[in-house]
mmCIF file of C-alpha atoms in Angstrom:
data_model
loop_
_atom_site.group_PDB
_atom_site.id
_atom_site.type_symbol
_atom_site.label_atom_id
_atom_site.label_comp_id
_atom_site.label_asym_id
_atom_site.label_seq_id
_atom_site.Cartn_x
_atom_site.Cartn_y
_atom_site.Cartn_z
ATOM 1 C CA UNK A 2 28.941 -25.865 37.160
ATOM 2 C CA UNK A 3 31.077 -23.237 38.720
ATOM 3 C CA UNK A 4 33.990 -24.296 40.802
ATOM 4 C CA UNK A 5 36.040 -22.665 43.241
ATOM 5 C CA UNK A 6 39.809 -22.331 44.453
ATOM 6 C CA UNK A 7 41.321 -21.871 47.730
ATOM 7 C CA UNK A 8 45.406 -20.428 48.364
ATOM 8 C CA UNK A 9 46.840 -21.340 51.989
ATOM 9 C CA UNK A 10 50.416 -20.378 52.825
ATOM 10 C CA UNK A 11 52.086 -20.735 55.635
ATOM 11 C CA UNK A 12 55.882 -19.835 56.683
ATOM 12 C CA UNK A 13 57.401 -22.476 59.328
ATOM 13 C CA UNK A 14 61.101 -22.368 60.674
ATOM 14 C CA UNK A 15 61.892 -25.879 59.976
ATOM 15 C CA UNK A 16 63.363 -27.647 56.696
ATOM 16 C CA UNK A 17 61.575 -29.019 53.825
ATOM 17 C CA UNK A 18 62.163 -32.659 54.811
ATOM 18 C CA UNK A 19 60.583 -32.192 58.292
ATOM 19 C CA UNK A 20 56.955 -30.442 56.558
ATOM 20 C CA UNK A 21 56.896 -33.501 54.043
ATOM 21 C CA UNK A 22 57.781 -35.790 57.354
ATOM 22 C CA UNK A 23 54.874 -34.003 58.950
ATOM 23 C CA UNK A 24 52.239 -34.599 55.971
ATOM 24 C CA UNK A 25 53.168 -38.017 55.092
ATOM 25 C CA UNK A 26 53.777 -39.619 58.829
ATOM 26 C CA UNK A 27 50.449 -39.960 60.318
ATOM 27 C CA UNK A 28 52.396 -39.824 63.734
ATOM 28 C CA UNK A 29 51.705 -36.123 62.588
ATOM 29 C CA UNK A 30 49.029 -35.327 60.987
ATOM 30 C CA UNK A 31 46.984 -36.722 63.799
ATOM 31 C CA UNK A 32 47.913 -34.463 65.802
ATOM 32 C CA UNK A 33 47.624 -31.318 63.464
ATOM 33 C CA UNK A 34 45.013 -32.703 61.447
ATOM 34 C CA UNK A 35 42.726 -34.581 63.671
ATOM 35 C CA UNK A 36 42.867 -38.047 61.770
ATOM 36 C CA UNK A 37 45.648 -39.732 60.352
ATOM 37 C CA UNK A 38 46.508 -39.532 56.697
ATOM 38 C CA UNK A 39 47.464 -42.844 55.899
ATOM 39 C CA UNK A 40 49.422 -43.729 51.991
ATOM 40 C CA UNK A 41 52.409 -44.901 50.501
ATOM 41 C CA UNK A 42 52.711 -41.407 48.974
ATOM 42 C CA UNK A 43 53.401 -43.327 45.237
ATOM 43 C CA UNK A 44 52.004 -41.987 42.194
ATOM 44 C CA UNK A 45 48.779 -43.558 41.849
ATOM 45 C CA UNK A 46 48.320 -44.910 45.554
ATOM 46 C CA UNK A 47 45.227 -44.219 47.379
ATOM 47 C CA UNK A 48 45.544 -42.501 50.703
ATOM 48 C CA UNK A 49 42.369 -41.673 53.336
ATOM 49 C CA UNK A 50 41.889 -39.735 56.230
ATOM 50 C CA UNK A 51 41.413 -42.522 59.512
ATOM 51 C CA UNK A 52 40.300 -42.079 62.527
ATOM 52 C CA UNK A 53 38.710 -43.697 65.877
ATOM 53 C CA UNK A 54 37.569 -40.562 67.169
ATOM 54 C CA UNK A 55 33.821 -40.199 66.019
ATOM 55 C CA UNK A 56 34.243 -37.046 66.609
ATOM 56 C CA UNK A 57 36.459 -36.561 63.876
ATOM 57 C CA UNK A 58 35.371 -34.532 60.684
ATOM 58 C CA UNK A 59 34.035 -36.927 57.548
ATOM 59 C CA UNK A 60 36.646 -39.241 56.489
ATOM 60 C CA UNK A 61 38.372 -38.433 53.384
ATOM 61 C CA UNK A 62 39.840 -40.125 50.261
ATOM 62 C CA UNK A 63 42.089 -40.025 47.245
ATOM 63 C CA UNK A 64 44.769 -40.683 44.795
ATOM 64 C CA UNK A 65 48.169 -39.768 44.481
ATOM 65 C CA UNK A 66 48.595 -38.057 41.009
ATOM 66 C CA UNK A 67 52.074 -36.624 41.457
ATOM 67 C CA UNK A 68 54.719 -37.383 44.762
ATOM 68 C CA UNK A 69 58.245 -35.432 44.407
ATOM 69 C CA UNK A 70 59.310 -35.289 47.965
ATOM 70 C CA UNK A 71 60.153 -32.790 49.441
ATOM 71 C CA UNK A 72 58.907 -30.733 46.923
ATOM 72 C CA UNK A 73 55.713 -31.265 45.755
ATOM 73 C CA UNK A 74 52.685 -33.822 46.107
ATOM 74 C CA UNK A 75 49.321 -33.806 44.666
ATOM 75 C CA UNK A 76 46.718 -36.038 45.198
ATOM 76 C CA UNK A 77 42.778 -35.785 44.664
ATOM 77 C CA UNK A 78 40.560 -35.324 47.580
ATOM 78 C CA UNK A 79 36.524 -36.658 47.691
ATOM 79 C CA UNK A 80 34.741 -38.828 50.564
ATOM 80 C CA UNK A 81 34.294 -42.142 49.889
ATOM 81 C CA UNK A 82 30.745 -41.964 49.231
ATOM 82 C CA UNK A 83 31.943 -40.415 46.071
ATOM 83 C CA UNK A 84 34.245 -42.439 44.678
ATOM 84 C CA UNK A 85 32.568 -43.022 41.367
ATOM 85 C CA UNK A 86 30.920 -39.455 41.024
ATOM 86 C CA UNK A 87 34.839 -37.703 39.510
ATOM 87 C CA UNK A 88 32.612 -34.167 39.362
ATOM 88 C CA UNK A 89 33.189 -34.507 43.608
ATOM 89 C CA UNK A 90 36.623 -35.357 43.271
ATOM 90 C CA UNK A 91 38.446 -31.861 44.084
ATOM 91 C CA UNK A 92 42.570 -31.394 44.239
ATOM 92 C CA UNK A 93 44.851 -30.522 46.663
ATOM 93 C CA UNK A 94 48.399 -29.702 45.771
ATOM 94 C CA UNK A 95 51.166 -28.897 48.745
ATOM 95 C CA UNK A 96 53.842 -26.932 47.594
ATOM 96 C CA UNK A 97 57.036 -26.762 49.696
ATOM 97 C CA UNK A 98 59.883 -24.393 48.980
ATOM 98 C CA UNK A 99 62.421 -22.655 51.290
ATOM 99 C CA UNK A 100 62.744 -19.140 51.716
ATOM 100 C CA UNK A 101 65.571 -17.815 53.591
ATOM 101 C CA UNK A 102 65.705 -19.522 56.699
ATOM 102 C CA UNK A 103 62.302 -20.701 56.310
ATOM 103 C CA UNK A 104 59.920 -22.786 54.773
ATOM 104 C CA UNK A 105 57.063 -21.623 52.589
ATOM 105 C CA UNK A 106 54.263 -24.365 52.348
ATOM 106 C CA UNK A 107 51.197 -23.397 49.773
ATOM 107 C CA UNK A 108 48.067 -25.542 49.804
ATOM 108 C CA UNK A 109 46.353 -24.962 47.300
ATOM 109 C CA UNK A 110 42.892 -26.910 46.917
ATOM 110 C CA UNK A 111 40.926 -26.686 44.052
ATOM 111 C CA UNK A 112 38.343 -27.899 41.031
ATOM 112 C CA UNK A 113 35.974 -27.812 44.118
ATOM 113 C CA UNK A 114 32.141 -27.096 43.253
ATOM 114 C CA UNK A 115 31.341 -23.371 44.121
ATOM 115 C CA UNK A 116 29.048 -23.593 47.564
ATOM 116 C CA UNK A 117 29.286 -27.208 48.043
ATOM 117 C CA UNK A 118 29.434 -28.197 52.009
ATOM 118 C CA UNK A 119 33.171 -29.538 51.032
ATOM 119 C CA UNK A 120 34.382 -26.415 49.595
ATOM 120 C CA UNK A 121 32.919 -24.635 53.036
ATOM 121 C CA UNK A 122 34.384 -27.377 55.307
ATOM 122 C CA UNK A 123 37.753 -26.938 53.702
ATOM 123 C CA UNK A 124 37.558 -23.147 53.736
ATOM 124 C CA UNK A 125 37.378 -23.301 57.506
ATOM 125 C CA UNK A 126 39.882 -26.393 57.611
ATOM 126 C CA UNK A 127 42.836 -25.612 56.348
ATOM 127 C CA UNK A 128 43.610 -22.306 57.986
ATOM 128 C CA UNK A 129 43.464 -24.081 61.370
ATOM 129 C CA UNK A 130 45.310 -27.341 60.318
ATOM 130 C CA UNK A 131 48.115 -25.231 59.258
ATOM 131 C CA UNK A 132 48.505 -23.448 61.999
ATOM 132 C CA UNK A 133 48.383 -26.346 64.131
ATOM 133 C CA UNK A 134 51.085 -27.688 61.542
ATOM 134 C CA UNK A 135 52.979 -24.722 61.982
ATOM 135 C CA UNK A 136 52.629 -25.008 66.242
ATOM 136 C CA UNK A 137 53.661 -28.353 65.804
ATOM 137 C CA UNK A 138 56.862 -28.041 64.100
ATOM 138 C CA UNK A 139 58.364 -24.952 65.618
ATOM 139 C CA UNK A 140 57.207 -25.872 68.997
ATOM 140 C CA UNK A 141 56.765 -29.176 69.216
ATOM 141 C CA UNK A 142 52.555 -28.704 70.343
ATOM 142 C CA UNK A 143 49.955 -28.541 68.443
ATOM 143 C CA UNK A 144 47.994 -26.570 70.917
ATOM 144 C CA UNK A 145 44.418 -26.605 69.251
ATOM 145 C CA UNK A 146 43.348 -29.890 67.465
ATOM 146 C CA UNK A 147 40.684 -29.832 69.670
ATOM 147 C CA UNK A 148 39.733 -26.139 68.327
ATOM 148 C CA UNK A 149 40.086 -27.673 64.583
ATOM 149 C CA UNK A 150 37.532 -30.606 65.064
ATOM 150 C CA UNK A 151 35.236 -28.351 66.611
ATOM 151 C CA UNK A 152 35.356 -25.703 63.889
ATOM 152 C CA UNK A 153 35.216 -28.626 61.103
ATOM 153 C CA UNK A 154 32.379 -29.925 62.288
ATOM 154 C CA UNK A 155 30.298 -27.524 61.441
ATOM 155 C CA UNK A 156 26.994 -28.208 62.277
ATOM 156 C CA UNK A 157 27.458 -30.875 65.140
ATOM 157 C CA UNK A 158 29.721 -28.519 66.826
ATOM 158 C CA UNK A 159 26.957 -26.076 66.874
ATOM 159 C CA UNK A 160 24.395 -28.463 68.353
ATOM 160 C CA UNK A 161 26.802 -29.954 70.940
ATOM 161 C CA UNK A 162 27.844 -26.466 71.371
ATOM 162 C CA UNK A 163 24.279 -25.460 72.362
ATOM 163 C CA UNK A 164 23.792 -28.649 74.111
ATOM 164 C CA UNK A 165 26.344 -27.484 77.088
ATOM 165 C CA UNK B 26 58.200 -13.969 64.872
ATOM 166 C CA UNK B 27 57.048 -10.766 66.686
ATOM 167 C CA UNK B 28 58.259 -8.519 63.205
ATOM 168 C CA UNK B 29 55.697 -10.245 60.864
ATOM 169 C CA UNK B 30 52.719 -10.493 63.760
ATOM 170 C CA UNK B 31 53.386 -6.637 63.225
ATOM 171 C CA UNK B 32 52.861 -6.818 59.911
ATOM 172 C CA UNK B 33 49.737 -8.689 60.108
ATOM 173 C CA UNK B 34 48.139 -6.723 62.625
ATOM 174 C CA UNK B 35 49.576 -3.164 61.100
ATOM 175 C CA UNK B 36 47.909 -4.779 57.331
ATOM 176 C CA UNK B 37 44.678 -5.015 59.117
ATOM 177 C CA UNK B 38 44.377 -1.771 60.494
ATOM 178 C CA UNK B 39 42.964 -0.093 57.630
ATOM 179 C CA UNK B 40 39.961 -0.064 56.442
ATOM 180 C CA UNK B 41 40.624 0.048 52.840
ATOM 181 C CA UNK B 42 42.714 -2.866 53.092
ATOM 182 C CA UNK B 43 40.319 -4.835 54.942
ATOM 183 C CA UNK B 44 37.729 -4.173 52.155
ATOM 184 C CA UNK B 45 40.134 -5.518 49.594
ATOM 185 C CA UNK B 46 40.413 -8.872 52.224
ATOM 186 C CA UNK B 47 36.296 -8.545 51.675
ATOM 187 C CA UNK B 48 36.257 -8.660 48.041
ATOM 188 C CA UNK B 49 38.876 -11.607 47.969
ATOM 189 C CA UNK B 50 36.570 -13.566 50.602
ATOM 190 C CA UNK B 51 33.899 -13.332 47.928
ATOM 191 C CA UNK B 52 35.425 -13.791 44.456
ATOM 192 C CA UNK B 53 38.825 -15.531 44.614
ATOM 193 C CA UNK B 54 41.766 -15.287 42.139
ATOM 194 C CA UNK B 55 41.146 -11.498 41.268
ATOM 195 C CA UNK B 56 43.978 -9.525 39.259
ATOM 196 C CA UNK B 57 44.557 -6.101 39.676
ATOM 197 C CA UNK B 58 42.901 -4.405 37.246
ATOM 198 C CA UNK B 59 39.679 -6.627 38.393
ATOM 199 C CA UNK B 60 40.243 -5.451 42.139
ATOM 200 C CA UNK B 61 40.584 -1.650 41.221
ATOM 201 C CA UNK B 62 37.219 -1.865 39.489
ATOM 202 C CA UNK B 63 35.325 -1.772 42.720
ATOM 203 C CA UNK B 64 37.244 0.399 44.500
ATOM 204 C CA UNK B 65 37.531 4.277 44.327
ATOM 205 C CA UNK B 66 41.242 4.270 44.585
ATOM 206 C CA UNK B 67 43.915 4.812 42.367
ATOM 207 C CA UNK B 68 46.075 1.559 40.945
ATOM 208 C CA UNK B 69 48.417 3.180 42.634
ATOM 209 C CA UNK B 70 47.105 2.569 45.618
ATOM 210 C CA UNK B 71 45.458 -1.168 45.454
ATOM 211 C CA UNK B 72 49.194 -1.807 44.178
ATOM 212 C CA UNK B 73 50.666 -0.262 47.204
ATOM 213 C CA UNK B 74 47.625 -2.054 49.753
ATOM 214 C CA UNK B 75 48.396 -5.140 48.094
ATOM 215 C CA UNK B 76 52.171 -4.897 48.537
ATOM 216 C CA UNK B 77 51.514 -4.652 52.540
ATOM 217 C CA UNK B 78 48.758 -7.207 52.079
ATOM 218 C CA UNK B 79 51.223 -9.771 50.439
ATOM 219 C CA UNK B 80 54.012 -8.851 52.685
ATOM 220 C CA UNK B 81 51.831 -9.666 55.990
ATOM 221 C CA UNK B 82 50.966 -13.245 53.958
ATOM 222 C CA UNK B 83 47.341 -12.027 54.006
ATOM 223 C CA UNK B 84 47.104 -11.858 50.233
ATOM 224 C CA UNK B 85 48.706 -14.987 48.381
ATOM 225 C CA UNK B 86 49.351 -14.639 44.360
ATOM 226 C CA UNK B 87 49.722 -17.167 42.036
ATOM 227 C CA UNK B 88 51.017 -16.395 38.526
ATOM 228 C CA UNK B 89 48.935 -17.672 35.478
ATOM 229 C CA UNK B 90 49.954 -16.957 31.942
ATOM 230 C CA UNK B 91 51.329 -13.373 32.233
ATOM 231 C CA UNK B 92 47.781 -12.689 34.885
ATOM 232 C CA UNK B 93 48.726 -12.855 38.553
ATOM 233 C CA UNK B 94 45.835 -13.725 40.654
ATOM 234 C CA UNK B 95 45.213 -12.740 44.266
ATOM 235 C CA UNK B 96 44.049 -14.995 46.642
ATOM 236 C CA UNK B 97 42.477 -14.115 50.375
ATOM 237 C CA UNK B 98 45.029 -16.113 53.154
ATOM 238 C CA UNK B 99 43.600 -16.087 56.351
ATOM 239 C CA UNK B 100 46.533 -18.546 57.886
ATOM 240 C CA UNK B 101 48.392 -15.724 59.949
ATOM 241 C CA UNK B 102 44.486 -14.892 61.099
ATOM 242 C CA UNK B 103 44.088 -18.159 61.970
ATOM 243 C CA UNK B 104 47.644 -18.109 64.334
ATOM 244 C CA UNK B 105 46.870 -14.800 66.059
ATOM 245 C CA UNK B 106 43.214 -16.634 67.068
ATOM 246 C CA UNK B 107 45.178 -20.249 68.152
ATOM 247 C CA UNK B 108 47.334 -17.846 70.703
ATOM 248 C CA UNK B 109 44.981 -16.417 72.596
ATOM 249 C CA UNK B 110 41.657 -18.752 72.244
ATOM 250 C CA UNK B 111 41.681 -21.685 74.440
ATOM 251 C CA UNK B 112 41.113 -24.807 73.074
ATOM 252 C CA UNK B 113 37.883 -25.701 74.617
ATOM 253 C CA UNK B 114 36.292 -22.409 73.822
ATOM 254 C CA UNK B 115 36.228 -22.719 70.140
ATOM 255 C CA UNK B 116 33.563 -24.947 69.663
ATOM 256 C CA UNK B 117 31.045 -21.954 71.866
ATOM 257 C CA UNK B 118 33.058 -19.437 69.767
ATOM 258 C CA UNK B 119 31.825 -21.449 66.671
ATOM 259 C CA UNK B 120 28.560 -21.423 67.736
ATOM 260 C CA UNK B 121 28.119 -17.735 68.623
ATOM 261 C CA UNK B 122 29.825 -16.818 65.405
ATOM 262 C CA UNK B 123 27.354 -19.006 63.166
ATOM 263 C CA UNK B 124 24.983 -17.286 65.099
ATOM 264 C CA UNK B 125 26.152 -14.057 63.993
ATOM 265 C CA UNK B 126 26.327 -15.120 60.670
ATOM 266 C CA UNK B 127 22.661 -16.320 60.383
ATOM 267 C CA UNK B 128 21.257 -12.914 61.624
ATOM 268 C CA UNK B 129 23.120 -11.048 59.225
ATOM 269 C CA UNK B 130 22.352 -13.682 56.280
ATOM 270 C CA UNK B 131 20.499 -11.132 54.262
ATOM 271 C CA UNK B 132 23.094 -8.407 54.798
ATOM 272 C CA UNK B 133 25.575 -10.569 53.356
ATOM 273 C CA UNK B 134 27.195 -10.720 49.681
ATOM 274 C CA UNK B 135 26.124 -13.383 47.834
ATOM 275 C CA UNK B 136 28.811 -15.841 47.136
#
């Protein structure tokens, strides 16, 4: 089975504590994510995507496997239906590291099967949650969760789309 | 803010460049010698695309062993689109492009 890798970075004006603040707090991450990510953010918690929207994209699941805030945290990432099928369960790791007067965040999401509707949901995912992230911190509005739901949901958003 | 939207936009404006974005699209975590393979350019060259590439954030590396790996990072695409694309549009925009993307199927690389 061939898997596949995706590299997001991202360069925010803000400080290290604030991006970890804005991963971990689902305050946040509703708003640039489109669901809250809810955890402890402990090595070997759980943590899943929840939201009331049905709207929202597929709900998502995993474990922490390494939390060194405001560094570093790496957790697994598979929907629930999956739980006890580990070839599904992929890895996302969030670097954060200041540059200059800035903050570079990597995401780097990985040991994802090549072609699999995950690793093409993600693809299209991340780009626009950072962004949004980005918006959110150095402005204070994340202008386009609405746009990021829409573009995550691939095929429903095509139908409803078509629908108007 | 306005300096490195310069870069992104001046990175993009050449075509050369933009077929390197192509080839990372397809086949991620290339090196260099892998991505001058394809391409009927000197290393020179790739080297010095690459630099402008990396230096607009378009093209993310990631060092393993002494091999550094090039990754495709459409994040600063992704900003210019959320400044001028109104929310509510994106879901038609979606559509249209998937649209686009189903006519051309057979034109496309496989992945």
């Amino acid at each position: 089975m061939t898997h596949t890798e995706f590299v997001y970075t991202t360069y925010i004006k803000t400080t290290p504590e604030k991006v970890w603040n804005a991963i971990t707090n689902p305050e946040f991450s509703r708003q640039y994510f489109g669901s809250e990510l809810v955890s402890d953010w402990k090595k070997g918690s759980k943590w899943q995507s929840i939201s009331n929207d049905k709207d929202a994209c597929k709900m998502v699941v995993g474990e922490i496997i390494e939390s060194l805030p405001p560094k570093r945290l790496v957790m697994t990432w598979h929907h629930p239906e999956d739980e006890m099928d580990k070839s599904e369960h992929s890895r996302v790791t969030f670097e954060i590291e200041t540059i200059e007067d800035m903050v570079r965040l990597n995401v780097i999401h990985d040991r994802l099967k090549a072609g699999s509707d995950m690793a093409r949901g993600i693809a299209v995912g991340w780009p626009l949650v950072l962004s949004c992230l980005k918006s959110l911190l150095e402005t204070g509005k994340a202008l386009n969760v609405r746009a990021l739901k829409d573009h995550v949901r691939t095929n429903p958003a095509v139908k409803k789309a078509a629908a108007q | 803010m306005v300096a490195h939207e310069d870069k992104v936009f001046k990175a993009l404006a050449d075509s050369s460049r933009r077929r390197l974005l192509d080839r990372l699209r397809i086949k991620k975590g290339l090196t260099l010698s892998e991505l001058c393979e394809r391409h009927d350019m000197s290393r020179q060259a790739v080297t010095k695309h690459l630099a402008l590439l990396e230096a607009a954030n378009l093209v993310v590396t990631i060092k393993r062993g002494r091999e550094k790996l090039h990754y495709l990072n459409p994040v600063p695409i992704s900003e210019i689109c959320a400044r001028w694309i109104d929310r509510f549009e994106a879901g038609r925009l979606q559509a249209l492009d998937n649209l686009k993307q189903a006519l051309e199927e057979n034109e496309r690389d496989p992945h």
